[in-house]
Amino acid sequence: MNSKQKFQTTLFWILFLGAILLRIWLMIGVPKRFVYGPMDDLFYAKAAHYLIHGEWMGPYNQLTLIKAPFYSFFMIGSFLTGLPLMLNETIFYVLACVLIFFALSPLVKSNWLRLVLFIALLFCPSSLATTWNLRVYREFVYFGVTLFVIATSVGFFVRLDKPIRTLFPWAIGLGLSMGAFLLTREEGVWIYPAILLFLVSCLLFIWFKHYEQKWKKIVLTLSIILIWSLPVQIISILNYTHYGFYGVTENTDKDFTRLINALGRIETSEWYPYSPVTKESFEKAYSASPLLKELQVPIDDLWDNWMASAENSYENTPDWYREKYAPEGGEIAGYVSWLMRDALSVAGKFSEGTYPRAYIRETADQIIAACDSGQLDCTNQISIPRLGAYRADHLPIFFDYIKEDLHSLFSYDNSFSRIFPLSITQGAFTKTNSKFDYFEEFVNNPIDMRTMLDRVNADNRVMVGKHNELRLVMLNLKQRLMGYSVAVYKYLTLVFLILTTGFWLISIIFRLSKKQKIAYSSTINLALFFLVLFGSRLGMLDLLRATSTLPGSYAATCYLFMYCFSFFLLTGAINNFEAQNPEKTINQDESLSSE
């Protein structure tokens, strides 16, 4: 290595490590917000409390198994380090960025080119101090877990030609990452199309390239499914042991889903696209289901409480949606499942300490039988497991949401890429409630805003003598820096996507002009993988939004897929141009077809 190469190598590692330190520094001292959220933030804090005290998920009631538990496990791991929760979430995400950088090394030899993707992922606005990341909630960890799935998938795929001992750790990592992914959110079904494409691609590359240890590699590839199933099965067994429910979360239980979908099939005098189940649906169902009739009184008593939540969500839907598809509110929307759980609890169905599966199943059977016999006038609609029921009228709403979300993603006009004000005015810090003790047990905030209230001046500044409190000065500085990051991404993301797509198309034309064969390559396979991930995630979310009042707050992972898609188009294009001089090619890109 000559002096020039040594200088470039030294410069690279200075930039690489410097970027990591800057990224971590940005979140040092940033406190978590304590939002009450009994079915969200507080749920995870309480679950972590019970877990670490040996009580599994706690006393059994209608809320014990409403969420996938991985974030509570993460909170416990964070607690054991003694570091702030926000810092540990940041380190978790940074490690995922580092992993994908090294995962790409067999395919993309250039450290500098891989650094482009690394920096793009490292400072992605959705991984900074957004309103969702500042909450004691699962979205930031979900972001990191998704990137771990991406990194281990890429690492496994680009090493298919390596010895089995090299491939094995990546298979284990992918299996465990997928297991954590499926234990973090409930609608993980959206990832299956891309993962199926990935596994099939691996098997095809192994078979057609005639790699050594072919059969062992095929078995190892298929074993990834078994590995990711193990954490899910372990949690399911533990839930069954403690509560008589076999599964990760009751909200995805097939019998409970059948009951909600059956209620949604009942024809009513008015159709609400955001609420397949209405008050009228219940009134008609009572006459056909004696078991559901048992819940009529608690449902009526609880209705107004959940309607208030539904109306609040309705008001947060886009203006065009309310004007075009739902000019009047007044229905329960997606809160029907929470209404049903509360009604079951009030009726004593959870009082025996086990999941009331038989009651829920028989109630669904009664309503479905009434639909099939004609006792109830019911519609035919498509019910997608874990995602809900759909009819043709939802299609235009779905496509309108697709257009809105694409605009929102590229303009960075969304709650998951907007920096939250890091100042004393954050009211959530100042709330006094004994339930907040659950947060304090695990969060380990570097700043407790509540202790500063008696020193706040008229300008909402915490004063030390005549000066603003230094820690808040630093928070405001970091907030501005993160704001600059958002501005850069806002102006560069779409430009970079257009340029890389155009560059790749030009490279294809270049190869065709040289009468070179266009083969199905590793880089294009990976680009397709991320395109399917993007489409699956956005499509699933917009299917949900078309049939409910779900906010557009969960598409943050789409940014990861966009950046990776553009990166692989870029590397594929460079390879196409360098095909005239293979010795200079930055990739070891193999085509699926035999030479």
XYZ file of N, CA and C in Angstrom, residues 21 26 62 127 143 174 181 191 195 213 242 262 329-330 402 476 485 491 508-509 553 555 587:
69
model
N -19.803 8.781 15.552
C -19.741 9.566 16.787
C -20.679 10.765 16.728
N -25.615 13.376 18.626
C -26.862 14.085 18.388
C -27.966 13.656 19.354
N -58.169 -7.713 29.562
C -58.376 -7.500 28.123
C -57.234 -6.761 27.450
N -34.887 8.466 11.812
C -34.146 7.866 12.924
C -33.671 8.923 13.917
N -37.782 0.431 13.450
C -36.945 0.970 12.379
C -35.601 0.240 12.354
N -30.214 -13.476 10.168
C -31.462 -13.176 9.467
C -32.643 -13.823 10.185
N -38.433 -8.995 14.382
C -39.334 -8.191 13.557
C -40.792 -8.601 13.767
N -44.212 -8.134 5.006
C -42.844 -8.413 4.565
C -42.733 -9.737 3.826
N -39.706 -11.325 1.330
C -38.887 -12.402 1.877
C -39.023 -13.658 1.033
N -21.056 -27.235 -2.025
C -21.932 -27.512 -0.876
C -23.370 -27.078 -1.182
N -49.399 -19.172 30.508
C -49.857 -18.209 31.512
C -51.329 -17.815 31.344
N -67.066 -10.568 10.539
C -68.471 -10.979 10.384
C -69.402 -9.808 10.660
N -68.820 12.355 10.047
C -68.303 11.338 10.960
C -69.453 10.638 11.645
N -69.158 10.076 12.826
C -70.243 9.499 13.591
C -70.235 7.999 13.711
N -52.357 6.204 -1.761
C -51.041 5.926 -2.349
C -50.423 7.225 -2.858
N -31.266 22.472 22.046
C -31.725 23.358 20.975
C -30.750 23.361 19.795
N -30.526 18.455 8.675
C -30.466 17.132 8.057
C -31.743 16.832 7.285
N -34.435 17.751 -0.121
C -34.078 18.236 -1.456
C -33.291 17.211 -2.274
N -27.864 0.542 -19.296
C -28.451 -0.581 -20.042
C -28.358 -0.310 -21.539
N -28.705 0.916 -21.924
C -28.607 1.291 -23.342
C -27.161 1.186 -23.820
N -48.684 7.391 9.903
C -47.522 7.580 10.781
C -46.570 6.393 10.809
N -45.065 4.708 7.992
C -44.365 4.404 6.740
C -42.889 4.759 6.783
N -18.038 -4.186 -8.241
C -18.839 -5.304 -7.746
C -18.249 -6.630 -8.196
